[in-house]
Amino acid sequence: MAASETVLRIPLGSLSQSCYLASFFVNSTPNLSFKPVSRAKRGLRCTNSHDLSRVSTSAARGDSFHGSNCALRGKKLVSNICKCQKHDVEESIRSTLLPSDGLSSELKSDLDEKPLPVNGSVSSNGNAQSAGTKSIEDEAWDLLRQSVVFYCGSPIGTIAANDPNSTSVLNYDQVFIRDFIPSGIAFLLKGEYDIVRNFILYTLQLQSWEKTMDCHSPGQGLMPASFKVKTVPLDGDDSMTEEVLDPDFGEAAIGRVAPVDSGLWWIILLRAYGKCTGDLSVQERVDVQTGIKMILKLCLADGFDMFPTLLVTDGSCMIDRRMGIHGHPLEIQALFYSALVCAREMLTPEDGSADLIRALNNRLVALNFHIREYYWLDLKKINEIYRYQTEEYSYDAVNKFNIYPDQIPSWLVDFMPNRGGYLIGNLQPAHMDFRFFSLGNLWSIVGSLASNEQSHAILDFIEAKWAELVADMPFKICYPAMEGEEWRIITGSDPKNTPWSYHNGGAWPTLLWQLTVASIKMGRPEIAEKAVELAERRIAQDKWPEYYDTKRARFIGKQARLYQTWSIAGYLVAKLLLANPAAAKFLISEEDSDLRNAFSCMISANPRRTRGPKKTQQPFIV
Ligand code: GLC
């Protein structure tokens, strides 16, 4: 057995109650054993006795899935015809996760009623239309439905891209957690709830699955970056196949990056599901509550950090390659904050969770303060940095992070408008990443990590810098691109992330939906309307690319996939929300009064003085 196939496993055999898992991960130190697990023995599985197994990425209608069995390999979770039957104690812990409704999903019946438009004959609202006259929205719905992946006969996600002409699929045939969010929201807005519920519950099962890289396992709460439904022959019976859910936690991903954002997005989607459907039974389940707590435990674990921001490696989010965002990137902080707020809303108070809730509340306040104070950048702040004293050793330092004014990049001086501002990309000792990162800024508005004034200022900034951030196609993932030596050193000469391409200043249509939620929240939907209008001019014609290249986003990205699902879903969510802005509220978190009070107490207490020496003492400088 290869070393990489050897994993540390937590024995669950002696557990006696289904609720044990919650307290197990929250309270106890697991008794670790060293047990070899072959890769083929991993993943959730579903057996098909009549070789009916398939991953449907297109029209799955009409297939029979009778005789399917679902099983969690290694943990022996077994079900019959996708109806879970308790098999042993281990099963009982997780068996409640499986949707018991088999084929009766709303989505499936919807698909049954509306055959996929091979010749474009059916519109998303059921109206017959002739080929060639379909609206962009109808086409997008058709494409989104074609990207649906089925497992045990139930829809559980959407593949990342469905490009029929792509020669190298890589992992774009997988269901990515982050990519599914706009798909899930589009389905929620359409009233098709099953796929989202299934996605939430199946990915939850993958959460605590054994995962290793060279004998090392990441934390238990980690959610995979993606998963794939695989059809494999059944052990010992060639006439049968089974479907296996095979997750990738980063151990196969390019660069072996850990998907820190997956669990955070999962929590955000879970809350959106409850708010949109009114069905709180999913978030109230013991296993789901446990899942939330496991993610929180992982994120709130004590470490060496001086900052309340989450410390991560490069490539741990939407930008999943080396782009110099290791440390405390804004995107992760915005999602972290938002996930904490959502979790706070959903956690059911119970014995044993008081410490976790306390830690969560403390972190929310500290994170909020830290980002609003230290990440904020506008003309006034640049001028402050420009005049910073350095090497201040004291509790009262103004330049706490010892930022050298020479770090202010030349592009920024002219770029910053008089009105508006934004949250910088990253903050570390002696380092401010002044680049503008869209997702982090937009989600800071949505989740109220940015204050009301800051949120408006970010939108002012976007409006003022439209030609740079939007140009011909919304929306630049970051601005500006790294070039020359900086690109060479920071990306490691990454040929995909050349200047103004892909993650390095490329334009990503999927960001339309976050822009829409943010502008609706601030009562400025016209910003999103303008962006959607622009996208509509070419996105369908260009076959829904993953990203666009060049400073003005004029070219379809060099290596961009076509029919990229989150480009399609992002557009749909933007359209649906602009048509019904009230629906955005299930994605938005308004700042609650408790937090506002705690935050203003913190400001008025002036943290510079709380631990500082008495006034009579002189700060000393080394
Ligand atoms: C790229 C993107 C990542 C996305 C994946 C699948 O790797 O950087 O954010 O999840 O493609 O679309």
XYZ file of C-alpha atoms and ligand atoms in Angstrom:
634
model
C 0.000 0.000 0.000
C 1.359 3.369 -0.955
C 2.188 5.744 1.846
C -0.306 8.235 0.515
C -3.064 5.698 0.988
C -2.475 5.353 4.689
C -4.700 7.500 6.786
C -5.373 8.298 10.379
C -8.873 7.186 11.144
C -11.144 7.880 14.040
C -12.829 4.639 15.105
C -16.549 5.149 15.406
C -17.493 1.557 16.149
C -18.171 2.056 19.805
C -20.491 5.013 19.443
C -23.876 4.308 20.829
C -26.107 7.236 20.092
C -26.664 9.222 16.966
C -26.163 12.445 18.856
C -22.811 11.241 20.110
C -21.028 12.595 17.101
C -21.844 16.161 18.055
C -20.344 15.952 21.490
C -17.570 13.718 20.244
C -16.104 16.368 18.009
C -16.897 19.225 20.304
C -15.690 17.797 23.566
C -13.351 14.912 23.310
C -9.963 14.062 21.989
C -10.438 11.320 19.450
C -8.735 8.009 20.018
C -6.681 7.830 16.877
C -5.702 4.600 15.234
C -3.515 4.039 12.251
C -5.405 2.170 9.641
C -4.688 1.708 5.974
C -7.563 2.670 3.733
C -7.319 2.172 0.038
C -8.500 4.997 -2.146
C -11.007 2.702 -3.820
C -12.638 2.215 -0.454
C -13.604 5.809 -0.007
C -16.666 7.786 -0.821
C -20.380 7.453 -0.578
C -21.734 4.730 -2.800
C -24.917 3.693 -4.487
C -25.384 0.220 -5.989
C -27.329 -0.469 -9.146
C -28.371 -4.029 -9.757
C -29.400 -3.569 -13.384
C -26.507 -1.520 -14.564
C -28.590 1.603 -14.577
C -25.969 3.612 -12.870
C -24.918 6.817 -14.476
C -24.021 10.342 -13.726
C -26.494 12.391 -15.600
C -25.174 15.622 -16.865
C -27.930 15.938 -19.355
C -31.444 14.652 -19.657
C -31.793 12.083 -16.928
C -35.453 11.643 -17.451
C -37.007 8.256 -17.874
C -34.243 6.270 -16.222
C -35.198 3.786 -13.641
C -33.165 3.700 -10.491
C -34.970 0.806 -8.884
C -32.673 -1.414 -7.012
C -30.249 1.311 -5.998
C -28.468 0.976 -2.733
C -26.568 3.740 -1.042
C -23.600 3.002 1.122
C -20.885 4.989 2.736
C -17.753 3.037 2.088
C -15.642 2.328 5.070
C -18.351 3.534 7.403
C -20.830 1.056 5.965
C -23.770 3.350 5.624
C -26.201 1.205 3.693
C -29.526 2.043 2.228
C -31.950 0.218 0.046
C -33.384 1.925 -3.008
C -31.953 5.106 -1.581
C -34.019 4.619 1.532
C -31.578 4.312 4.340
C -31.815 1.360 6.611
C -29.894 1.349 9.812
C -27.301 -1.322 9.609
C -25.145 -0.809 12.625
C -24.313 1.914 15.078
C -22.024 3.710 12.679
C -24.771 3.868 10.099
C -27.257 5.317 12.459
C -25.063 8.343 12.955
C -25.128 9.329 9.367
C -28.065 7.490 7.864
C -30.547 10.241 8.528
C -28.617 12.291 6.039
C -29.790 10.509 2.961
C -32.794 11.960 1.228
C -35.455 9.320 1.443
C -37.510 10.599 -1.413
C -35.632 8.755 -4.120
C -36.948 9.776 -7.472
C -39.658 12.112 -6.379
C -37.699 15.328 -6.474
C -39.322 18.491 -7.722
C -36.461 18.970 -10.076
C -36.809 15.543 -11.556
C -40.512 15.942 -12.132
C -39.786 19.311 -13.600
C -37.330 17.724 -15.941
C -39.868 15.037 -16.756
C -42.371 17.635 -17.778
C -39.989 19.744 -19.758
C -37.767 17.778 -22.065
C -34.409 19.368 -22.538
C -34.536 21.623 -25.549
C -32.372 19.790 -28.008
C -33.889 22.061 -30.628
C -34.641 24.801 -28.171
C -38.353 24.244 -28.112
C -39.270 24.857 -24.487
C -38.748 28.001 -22.469
C -37.995 28.030 -18.767
C -41.468 29.248 -18.011
C -43.012 26.474 -20.008
C -43.978 28.530 -23.042
C -43.446 26.931 -26.376
C -40.984 28.899 -28.444
C -39.450 28.188 -31.763
C -35.767 27.514 -32.129
C -33.698 30.637 -32.398
C -36.121 32.896 -30.543
C -35.274 31.744 -27.068
C -34.396 34.472 -24.632
C -30.967 34.482 -23.049
C -32.608 33.642 -19.764
C -34.418 30.649 -21.211
C -31.222 29.415 -22.769
C -29.475 29.812 -19.434
C -32.125 27.754 -17.674
C -31.833 25.008 -20.244
C -28.086 24.943 -19.836
C -28.280 25.006 -16.070
C -30.626 22.019 -16.074
C -28.315 20.178 -18.405
C -25.506 20.592 -15.925
C -27.397 18.835 -13.124
C -25.682 15.789 -11.652
C -27.730 12.912 -10.255
C -26.797 10.474 -7.578
C -28.991 7.524 -6.698
C -31.583 9.115 -8.928
C -31.671 12.400 -7.073
C -30.258 15.718 -8.256
C -27.352 16.678 -6.018
C -25.410 19.400 -7.764
C -24.232 20.876 -11.042
C -20.973 20.199 -12.843
C -18.521 23.067 -13.172
C -18.569 23.215 -16.962
C -20.439 21.411 -19.678
C -18.309 22.281 -22.654
C -18.907 19.657 -25.355
C -15.842 20.712 -27.326
C -13.364 20.776 -24.499
C -10.574 18.287 -25.024
C -9.202 18.364 -21.512
C -11.876 18.084 -18.886
C -9.503 18.202 -15.875
C -11.857 18.488 -12.899
C -14.499 20.632 -14.557
C -16.771 17.576 -14.693
C -17.016 17.685 -10.903
C -19.479 19.411 -8.623
C -17.563 22.228 -6.967
C -19.001 23.443 -3.700
C -18.333 27.130 -4.404
C -19.538 26.838 -8.001
C -22.799 25.281 -6.911
C -23.803 28.253 -4.738
C -25.234 30.380 -7.571
C -26.822 27.249 -9.090
C -28.406 26.433 -5.748
C -29.672 29.971 -5.331
C -31.115 30.000 -8.838
C -32.988 26.776 -8.043
C -34.186 28.171 -4.721
C -35.452 31.307 -6.424
C -37.256 29.107 -8.914
C -38.907 27.126 -6.119
C -36.948 23.946 -6.902
C -35.710 23.023 -3.476
C -34.765 19.347 -3.637
C -31.466 19.761 -5.412
C -30.319 22.247 -2.786
C -31.466 20.102 0.107
C -29.748 17.064 -1.382
C -26.581 19.019 -2.028
C -26.499 20.246 1.562
C -27.047 16.788 3.020
C -24.755 14.807 0.734
C -21.858 17.225 1.015
C -22.320 17.076 4.762
C -21.644 13.366 4.599
C -18.415 14.004 2.781
C -17.312 16.495 5.422
C -15.908 14.029 7.885
C -14.623 11.568 5.372
C -11.084 10.297 5.632
C -8.788 12.498 3.671
C -5.052 12.508 3.571
C -2.114 13.851 1.777
C 1.105 11.968 2.400
C -0.180 10.587 5.715
C -1.446 13.951 6.919
C -5.125 14.670 7.492
C -6.602 18.151 7.558
C -9.163 19.127 10.197
C -12.391 17.191 10.579
C -14.681 20.041 9.596
C -13.132 20.564 6.174
C -15.596 20.393 3.296
C -14.345 19.164 -0.058
C -13.557 21.544 -2.915
C -15.475 19.284 -5.240
C -16.854 15.816 -5.676
C -17.591 13.519 -8.514
C -20.166 10.793 -9.001
C -18.302 7.789 -10.307
C -19.732 4.558 -11.624
C -17.600 1.593 -10.628
C -18.062 -2.184 -10.810
C -19.413 -3.663 -7.633
C -16.882 -5.673 -5.639
C -17.332 -9.358 -6.406
C -20.174 -8.984 -8.902
C -19.384 -7.934 -12.453
C -23.022 -7.676 -13.423
C -23.562 -4.815 -11.037
C -22.233 -1.327 -10.776
C -22.402 1.203 -8.067
C -22.262 4.949 -7.911
C -19.620 6.405 -5.668
C -19.350 9.970 -4.472
C -15.679 10.732 -4.589
C -14.690 13.968 -2.846
C -11.555 15.999 -3.416
C -10.396 17.915 -0.374
C -7.442 19.314 -2.191
C -5.430 16.111 -2.141
C -5.872 15.790 -5.901
C -6.381 19.460 -6.725
C -3.797 21.363 -8.733
C -1.334 22.714 -6.175
C -2.987 20.669 -3.390
C -4.857 23.718 -2.132
C -7.237 23.390 0.815
C -10.724 24.705 0.028
C -11.239 26.877 3.100
C -14.216 28.600 1.492
C -16.263 25.407 0.912
C -17.542 25.010 4.473
C -18.216 28.736 4.748
C -20.290 28.717 1.560
C -22.070 25.580 2.779
C -23.222 27.403 5.916
C -24.329 30.426 3.870
C -26.332 28.204 1.509
C -27.884 26.309 4.404
C -29.186 29.517 5.909
C -30.447 30.681 2.497
C -32.273 27.363 2.078
C -34.051 27.801 5.415
C -34.938 31.421 4.757
C -36.176 30.797 1.248
C -38.173 27.617 1.835
C -39.278 28.321 5.388
C -38.225 24.734 6.073
C -36.018 24.949 9.141
C -36.084 21.201 9.692
C -32.859 20.727 7.696
C -30.791 23.171 9.731
C -32.270 21.839 12.963
C -31.192 18.232 12.357
C -28.623 16.900 14.774
C -26.236 15.932 12.002
C -26.529 19.326 10.330
C -25.987 21.116 13.632
C -22.935 18.911 14.114
C -21.711 19.825 10.657
C -22.022 23.533 11.418
C -20.143 23.076 14.683
C -17.362 21.110 13.046
C -16.773 23.904 10.548
C -16.848 26.485 13.318
C -14.489 24.477 15.505
C -12.010 24.286 12.698
C -12.203 28.014 12.008
C -12.282 29.123 15.635
C -9.510 26.835 16.878
C -6.807 28.629 18.811
C -3.529 29.032 17.027
C -0.607 31.395 17.003
C -2.609 34.212 15.497
C -2.462 37.776 16.747
C -5.280 38.788 14.430
C -8.940 37.717 14.440
C -8.755 37.144 10.694
C -8.491 33.582 9.436
C -4.956 32.590 8.455
C -4.859 30.542 5.250
C -2.492 29.452 2.529
C -2.508 30.747 -1.003
C -5.281 29.440 -3.249
C -7.765 28.611 -0.515
C -10.807 30.186 -2.168
C -12.157 31.154 -5.595
C -8.597 32.062 -6.512
C -7.337 28.540 -6.107
C -3.816 29.034 -7.431
C -0.823 30.943 -6.245
C -1.654 34.627 -6.519
C 0.035 36.058 -3.438
C -3.119 35.913 -1.326
C -1.810 33.716 1.487
C -2.195 35.127 4.964
C -5.465 36.901 5.628
C -7.146 37.398 2.259
C -10.273 39.502 2.243
C -12.411 36.937 0.416
C -11.941 34.386 3.178
C -12.572 36.995 5.886
C -15.801 38.135 4.231
C -17.047 34.565 3.898
C -15.877 33.705 7.399
C -17.724 36.639 8.899
C -20.834 35.893 6.892
C -20.727 32.209 7.863
C -20.347 33.142 11.540
C -23.380 35.416 11.335
C -25.418 32.727 9.545
C -24.320 30.014 11.987
C -25.224 32.222 14.936
C -28.720 32.451 13.543
C -29.023 28.712 13.012
C -27.314 27.108 15.997
C -29.806 25.648 18.410
C -28.728 26.384 21.971
C -27.881 23.225 23.851
C -25.692 22.070 26.661
C -22.111 21.964 25.601
C -22.300 24.578 22.884
C -22.084 27.642 25.136
C -18.310 27.900 24.756
C -18.532 27.666 21.019
C -21.201 30.345 20.838
C -19.167 32.583 23.120
C -16.098 32.114 20.934
C -18.199 32.840 17.863
C -19.585 36.070 19.283
C -16.178 37.282 20.411
C -14.708 36.553 17.029
C -17.494 38.362 15.203
C -16.881 41.557 17.106
C -13.111 41.394 16.829
C -13.182 40.524 13.138
C -15.644 43.265 12.377
C -13.463 45.826 14.150
C -10.243 44.591 12.574
C -11.501 44.671 8.997
C -13.333 47.990 9.249
C -10.393 49.664 10.910
C -7.364 48.189 9.221
C -8.499 46.993 5.787
C -10.312 50.188 4.826
C -8.691 52.295 2.155
C -9.707 55.618 0.675
C -7.914 58.790 -0.291
C -7.726 59.986 3.299
C -6.283 56.682 4.477
C -3.693 56.586 1.705
C -2.561 60.017 2.798
C -2.328 58.756 6.383
C -0.201 55.793 5.294
C 1.915 58.141 3.198
C 2.802 60.019 6.369
C 3.197 56.971 8.634
C 5.957 56.805 11.212
C 7.543 53.373 11.214
C 9.223 51.135 13.796
C 6.816 52.165 16.543
C 7.242 49.825 19.473
C 4.351 50.592 21.780
C 0.790 49.729 22.609
C -0.281 53.032 21.154
C 1.353 52.662 17.747
C -0.548 54.349 14.967
C 1.167 52.267 12.332
C 0.447 48.972 14.130
C 1.540 46.707 11.323
C 4.675 48.655 10.536
C 3.710 49.493 6.989
C 6.428 51.357 5.126
C 4.926 54.227 3.126
C 7.035 53.239 0.125
C 4.733 50.280 -0.243
C 2.008 52.498 -1.652
C 2.035 51.438 -5.282
C 2.259 54.126 -7.923
C -0.886 52.908 -9.717
C -2.930 53.504 -6.574
C -2.159 57.170 -6.142
C -3.993 58.214 -9.294
C -6.417 55.346 -9.247
C -8.180 56.116 -5.985
C -11.143 58.385 -6.685
C -11.944 61.344 -4.452
C -15.202 59.696 -3.519
C -15.344 56.038 -2.532
C -12.988 53.452 -1.166
C -12.596 49.726 -0.663
C -11.263 47.028 1.606
C -7.722 45.995 0.724
C -6.903 42.444 -0.284
C -4.736 41.388 2.640
C -2.981 42.654 5.718
C 0.095 41.161 7.333
C 3.019 42.516 9.292
C 4.687 45.128 7.078
C 2.425 44.238 4.202
C -0.733 45.673 2.778
C -2.006 44.137 -0.423
C -3.563 47.177 -2.048
C -5.195 45.248 -4.883
C -8.960 45.439 -5.167
C -10.534 41.982 -4.855
C -14.142 41.969 -5.995
C -15.650 38.997 -4.241
C -14.296 39.996 -0.837
C -15.573 43.541 -1.194
C -18.972 42.541 -2.528
C -19.522 39.886 0.107
C -18.417 42.287 2.846
C -21.352 44.427 1.798
C -23.764 41.486 1.646
C -22.773 40.119 5.057
C -22.410 43.548 6.723
C -18.743 43.100 7.480
C -18.321 46.547 5.949
C -20.203 49.342 7.683
C -23.091 51.055 5.965
C -20.900 53.998 4.936
C -18.127 51.718 3.748
C -20.607 49.655 1.749
C -21.852 52.735 -0.064
C -18.293 53.879 -0.592
C -17.374 50.523 -2.174
C -20.265 50.918 -4.612
C -19.195 54.527 -5.266
C -15.739 53.205 -6.017
C -17.116 50.584 -8.412
C -19.124 53.239 -10.232
C -16.139 55.574 -10.409
C -13.885 52.817 -11.711
C -16.365 51.155 -14.049
C -14.018 51.374 -17.041
C -11.378 49.392 -15.160
C -13.496 46.976 -13.146
C -16.214 46.216 -15.660
C -15.286 47.625 -19.070
C -16.686 45.179 -21.644
C -17.668 42.347 -19.304
C -18.438 42.253 -15.585
C -16.494 41.725 -13.338
C -12.747 41.859 -12.768
C -11.764 39.291 -10.165
C -9.058 41.673 -8.948
C -7.420 44.896 -9.983
C -4.791 45.532 -11.180
C -2.967 42.574 -12.694
C 0.536 41.671 -11.608
C 3.062 42.033 -14.365
C 6.744 41.415 -15.086
C 8.955 40.431 -12.231
C 6.150 40.676 -9.717
C 4.084 38.187 -11.738
C 7.093 35.904 -12.091
C 7.866 35.826 -8.385
C 4.398 35.893 -6.930
C 2.595 33.473 -9.256
C 5.680 31.337 -9.814
C 5.532 32.186 -13.542
C 2.053 30.718 -13.838
C 1.178 30.637 -17.554
C -2.534 30.621 -16.781
C -2.339 33.685 -14.585
C -0.548 35.959 -17.021
C -1.404 39.656 -16.697
C -5.094 40.411 -17.288
C -6.002 36.767 -17.599
C -7.820 34.275 -15.363
C -7.244 35.089 -11.672
C -4.730 37.787 -12.492
C -7.090 40.568 -13.538
C -9.450 38.464 -15.664
C -13.183 39.245 -15.721
C -15.530 36.611 -14.295
C -19.207 36.796 -15.251
C -20.194 34.687 -12.254
C -19.447 37.701 -10.024
C -22.591 39.326 -11.420
C -24.724 37.667 -8.787
C -22.692 38.922 -5.855
C -22.669 42.398 -7.397
C -26.446 42.182 -7.700
C -27.047 41.127 -4.096
C -24.703 43.867 -2.852
C -26.278 46.611 -4.915
C -29.810 45.530 -4.016
C -28.855 45.523 -0.340
C -27.660 49.107 -0.581
C -30.748 50.198 -2.513
C -28.723 50.758 -5.682
C -29.880 48.006 -8.067
C -29.204 50.189 -11.099
C -25.511 49.319 -10.740
C -26.258 45.634 -11.228
C -28.777 46.364 -13.975
C -26.116 48.174 -15.950
C -23.699 45.270 -15.506
C -26.284 42.658 -16.503
C -27.180 44.635 -19.598
C -23.544 44.695 -20.575
C -23.110 40.963 -20.009
C -26.199 40.215 -22.081
C -24.647 41.808 -25.118
C -22.286 38.911 -25.619
C -22.300 36.264 -22.915
C -24.682 33.849 -24.663
C -23.119 34.484 -28.039
C -19.714 33.758 -26.527
C -21.096 30.494 -25.071
C -21.000 31.471 -21.402
C -17.240 31.592 -20.821
C -15.684 31.039 -17.459
C -13.682 34.269 -17.726
C -12.562 37.008 -20.092
C -9.069 38.360 -20.668
C -7.390 41.717 -21.329
C -7.618 45.005 -19.508
C -11.012 45.750 -20.955
C -12.234 42.131 -20.892
C -12.487 42.052 -24.674
C -11.409 38.470 -25.308
C -12.845 35.183 -24.165
C -10.247 33.893 -21.706
C -7.231 32.089 -23.133
C -8.035 28.819 -21.421
C -11.579 29.635 -20.322
C -14.121 26.823 -20.378
C -17.266 27.475 -22.326
C -20.692 26.712 -20.867
C -19.273 27.338 -17.434
C -22.111 26.634 -15.043
C -21.489 29.389 -12.540
C -21.343 31.971 -15.339
C -24.783 30.749 -16.376
C -26.164 30.521 -12.840
C -24.617 33.847 -11.805
C -26.422 35.544 -14.664
C -29.701 33.830 -13.765
C -29.484 34.791 -10.103
C -28.800 38.407 -11.102
C -31.825 38.435 -13.407
C -34.116 36.755 -10.889
C -33.100 39.103 -8.093
C -33.422 42.217 -10.191
C -36.924 41.084 -11.107
C -37.706 40.417 -7.455
C -35.282 42.373 -5.236
C -37.109 41.367 -2.062
C -35.821 37.825 -2.551
C -32.269 39.042 -1.952
C -33.022 39.192 1.756
C -32.397 35.508 2.253
C -28.793 36.064 1.209
C -28.236 39.323 3.037
C -27.294 39.719 6.694
C -28.161 43.044 8.214
C -26.016 44.147 11.102
C -27.912 43.269 14.240
C -28.174 45.650 17.162
C -26.172 43.430 19.560
C -23.224 43.513 17.244
C -23.596 47.198 16.536
C -23.544 47.909 20.260
C -20.567 45.681 20.916
C -18.747 47.282 18.032
C -19.412 50.846 19.138
C -18.369 49.948 22.709
C -15.111 48.714 21.283
C -14.535 51.882 19.283
C -15.379 54.186 22.162
C -13.220 52.162 24.531
C -10.372 52.908 22.116
C -8.444 49.645 21.932
C -5.176 51.546 21.756
C -5.683 52.505 25.353
C -7.218 49.348 26.814
C -3.919 47.515 27.209
C -1.609 50.456 27.017
C 0.468 51.875 29.765
C -0.875 54.688 31.884
C -0.819 58.127 30.317
C 2.131 59.232 32.369
C 4.273 56.515 30.862
C 6.075 57.294 27.634
C 5.838 54.728 24.883
C 9.339 53.625 24.044
C 10.691 52.933 20.658
C 13.240 50.293 19.842
C -11.193 27.372 -11.223
C -11.593 28.519 -10.312
C -12.336 28.016 -9.112
C -13.525 27.197 -9.554
C -13.079 26.060 -10.477
C -14.237 25.299 -11.069
O -10.254 26.563 -10.602
O -10.463 29.232 -9.914
O -12.739 29.091 -8.328
O -14.188 26.686 -8.451
O -12.327 26.593 -11.557
O -15.029 26.134 -11.839
